[in-house]
Short mmCIF file of the C-alpha atoms (twelve columns), coordinates in Angstrom:
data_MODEL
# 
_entry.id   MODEL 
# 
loop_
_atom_site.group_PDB 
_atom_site.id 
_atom_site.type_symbol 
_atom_site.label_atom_id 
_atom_site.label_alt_id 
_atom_site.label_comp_id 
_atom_site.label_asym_id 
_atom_site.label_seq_id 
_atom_site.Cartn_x 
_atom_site.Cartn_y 
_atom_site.Cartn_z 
_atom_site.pdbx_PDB_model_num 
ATOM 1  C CA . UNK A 1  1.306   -7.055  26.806  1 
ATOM 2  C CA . UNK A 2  2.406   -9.053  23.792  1 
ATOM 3  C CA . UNK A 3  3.995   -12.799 24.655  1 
ATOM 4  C CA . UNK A 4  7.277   -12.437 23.943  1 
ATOM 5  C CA . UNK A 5  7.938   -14.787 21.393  1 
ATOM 6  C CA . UNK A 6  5.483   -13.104 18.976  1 
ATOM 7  C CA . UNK A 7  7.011   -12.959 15.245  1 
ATOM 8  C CA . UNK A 8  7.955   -9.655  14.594  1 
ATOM 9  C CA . UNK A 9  7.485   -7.744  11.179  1 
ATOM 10 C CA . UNK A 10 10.714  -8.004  8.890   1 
ATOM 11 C CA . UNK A 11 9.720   -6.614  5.437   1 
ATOM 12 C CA . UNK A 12 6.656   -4.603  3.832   1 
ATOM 13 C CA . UNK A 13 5.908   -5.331  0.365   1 
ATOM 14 C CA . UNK A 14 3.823   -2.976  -1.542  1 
ATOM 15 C CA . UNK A 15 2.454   -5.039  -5.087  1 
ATOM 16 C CA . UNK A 16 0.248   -4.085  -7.484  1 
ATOM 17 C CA . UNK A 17 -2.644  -5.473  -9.073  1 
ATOM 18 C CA . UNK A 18 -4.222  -5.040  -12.613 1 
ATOM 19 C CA . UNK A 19 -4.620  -1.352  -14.003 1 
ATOM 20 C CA . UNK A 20 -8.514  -0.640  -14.843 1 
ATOM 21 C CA . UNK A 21 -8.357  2.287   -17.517 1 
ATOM 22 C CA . UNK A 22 -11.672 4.668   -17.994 1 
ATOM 23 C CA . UNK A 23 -10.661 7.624   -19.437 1 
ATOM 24 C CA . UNK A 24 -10.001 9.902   -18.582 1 
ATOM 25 C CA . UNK A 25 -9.114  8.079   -14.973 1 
ATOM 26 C CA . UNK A 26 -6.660  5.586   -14.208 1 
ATOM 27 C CA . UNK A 27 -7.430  2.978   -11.320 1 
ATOM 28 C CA . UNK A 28 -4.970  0.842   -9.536  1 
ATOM 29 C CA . UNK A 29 -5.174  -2.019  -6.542  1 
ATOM 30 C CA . UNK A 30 -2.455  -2.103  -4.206  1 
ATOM 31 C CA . UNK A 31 -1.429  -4.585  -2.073  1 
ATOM 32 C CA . UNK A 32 0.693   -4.241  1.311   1 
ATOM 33 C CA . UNK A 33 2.119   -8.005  2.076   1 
ATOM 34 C CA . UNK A 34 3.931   -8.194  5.668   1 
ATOM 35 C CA . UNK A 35 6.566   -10.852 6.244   1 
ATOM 36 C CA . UNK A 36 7.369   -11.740 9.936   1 
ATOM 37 C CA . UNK A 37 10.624  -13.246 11.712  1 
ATOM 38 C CA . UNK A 38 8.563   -16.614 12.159  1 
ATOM 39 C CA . UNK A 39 8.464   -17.095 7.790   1 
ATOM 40 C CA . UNK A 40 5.105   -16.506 7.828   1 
ATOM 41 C CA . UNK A 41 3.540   -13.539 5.320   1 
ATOM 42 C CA . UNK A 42 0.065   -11.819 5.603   1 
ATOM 43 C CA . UNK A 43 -2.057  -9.603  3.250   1 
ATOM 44 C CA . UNK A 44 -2.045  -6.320  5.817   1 
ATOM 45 C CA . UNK A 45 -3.298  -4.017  3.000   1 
ATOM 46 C CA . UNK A 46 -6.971  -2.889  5.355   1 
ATOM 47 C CA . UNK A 47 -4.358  -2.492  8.249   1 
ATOM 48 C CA . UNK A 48 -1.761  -0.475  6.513   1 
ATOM 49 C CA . UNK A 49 -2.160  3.256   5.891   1 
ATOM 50 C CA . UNK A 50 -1.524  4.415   2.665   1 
ATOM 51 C CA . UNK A 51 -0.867  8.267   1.535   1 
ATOM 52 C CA . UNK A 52 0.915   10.135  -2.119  1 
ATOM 53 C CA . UNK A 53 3.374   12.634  -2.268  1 
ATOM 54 C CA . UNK A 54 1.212   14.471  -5.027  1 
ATOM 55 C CA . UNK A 55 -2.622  15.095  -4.519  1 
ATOM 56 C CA . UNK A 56 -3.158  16.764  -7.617  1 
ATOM 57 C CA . UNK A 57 -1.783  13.510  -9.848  1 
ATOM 58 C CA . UNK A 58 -3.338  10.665  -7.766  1 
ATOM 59 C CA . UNK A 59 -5.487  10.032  -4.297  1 
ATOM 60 C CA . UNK A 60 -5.438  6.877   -2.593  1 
ATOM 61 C CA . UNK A 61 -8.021  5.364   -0.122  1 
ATOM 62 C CA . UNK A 62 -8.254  3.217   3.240   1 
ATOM 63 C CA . UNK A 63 -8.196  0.109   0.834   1 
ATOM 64 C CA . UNK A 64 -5.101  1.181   -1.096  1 
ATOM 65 C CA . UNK A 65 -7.324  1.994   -4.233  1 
ATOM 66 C CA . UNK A 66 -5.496  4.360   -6.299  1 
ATOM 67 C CA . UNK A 67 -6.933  6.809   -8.747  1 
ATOM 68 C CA . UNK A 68 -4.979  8.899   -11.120 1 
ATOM 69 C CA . UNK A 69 -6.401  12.105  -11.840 1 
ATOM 70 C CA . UNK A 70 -4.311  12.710  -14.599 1 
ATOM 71 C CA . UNK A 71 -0.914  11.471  -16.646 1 
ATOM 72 C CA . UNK A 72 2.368   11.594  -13.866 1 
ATOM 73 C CA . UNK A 73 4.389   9.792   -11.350 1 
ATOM 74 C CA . UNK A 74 3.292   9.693   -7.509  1 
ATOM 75 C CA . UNK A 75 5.159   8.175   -4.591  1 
ATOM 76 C CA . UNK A 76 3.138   5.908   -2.190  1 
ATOM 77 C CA . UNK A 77 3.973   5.636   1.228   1 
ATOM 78 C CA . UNK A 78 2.775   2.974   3.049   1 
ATOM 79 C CA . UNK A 79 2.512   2.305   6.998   1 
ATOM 80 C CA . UNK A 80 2.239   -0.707  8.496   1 
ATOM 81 C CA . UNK A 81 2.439   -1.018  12.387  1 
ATOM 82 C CA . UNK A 82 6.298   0.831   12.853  1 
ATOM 83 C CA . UNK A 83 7.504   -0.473  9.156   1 
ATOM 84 C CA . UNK A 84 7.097   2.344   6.192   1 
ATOM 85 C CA . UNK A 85 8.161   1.753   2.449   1 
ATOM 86 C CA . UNK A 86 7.334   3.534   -0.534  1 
ATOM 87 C CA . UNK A 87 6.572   2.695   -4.078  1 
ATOM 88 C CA . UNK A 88 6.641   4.804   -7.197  1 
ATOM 89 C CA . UNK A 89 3.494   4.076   -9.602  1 
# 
């Protein structure tokens, strides 16, 4: 079992990085940031699970690499441990 006092996750922050354009595919990094009840924050973006609420605009991978198959608007969920948030891109 966990020791009791472990910090607990308070807030799930999905960021993104720089865009990489090759045409006609867009490519984008994202980043899942945990913050925990002790102040503490960690990059959880290989732990978190990442999905989009449109396969046919985008696909995203284990490593929260997005690629755009063509022009639109996709939601990202993302997963981490019992916390979920999504992002629009």
């Amino acid at each position: 079992a966990d020791p009791a006092d472990l910090p607990t996750v308070t807030k799930l922050e999905v960021v993104t990085g720089p865009a990489l354009q090759h045409a006609p595919a867009k490519r984008l990094q994202l980043a899942a940031i945990a913050r925990f009840s002790d102040g503490s924050a960690a990059d959880v973006t290989r732990l978190t699970v990442f999905s989009v609420s449109d396969d046919a605009v985008a696909k995203v991978d284990a490593r929260g690499r997005l690629l755009f198959a063509k022009p639109g608007e996709v939601a990202v969920l993302a997963r981490y441990i019992e916390t979920l948030v999504t992002v629009r891109v």
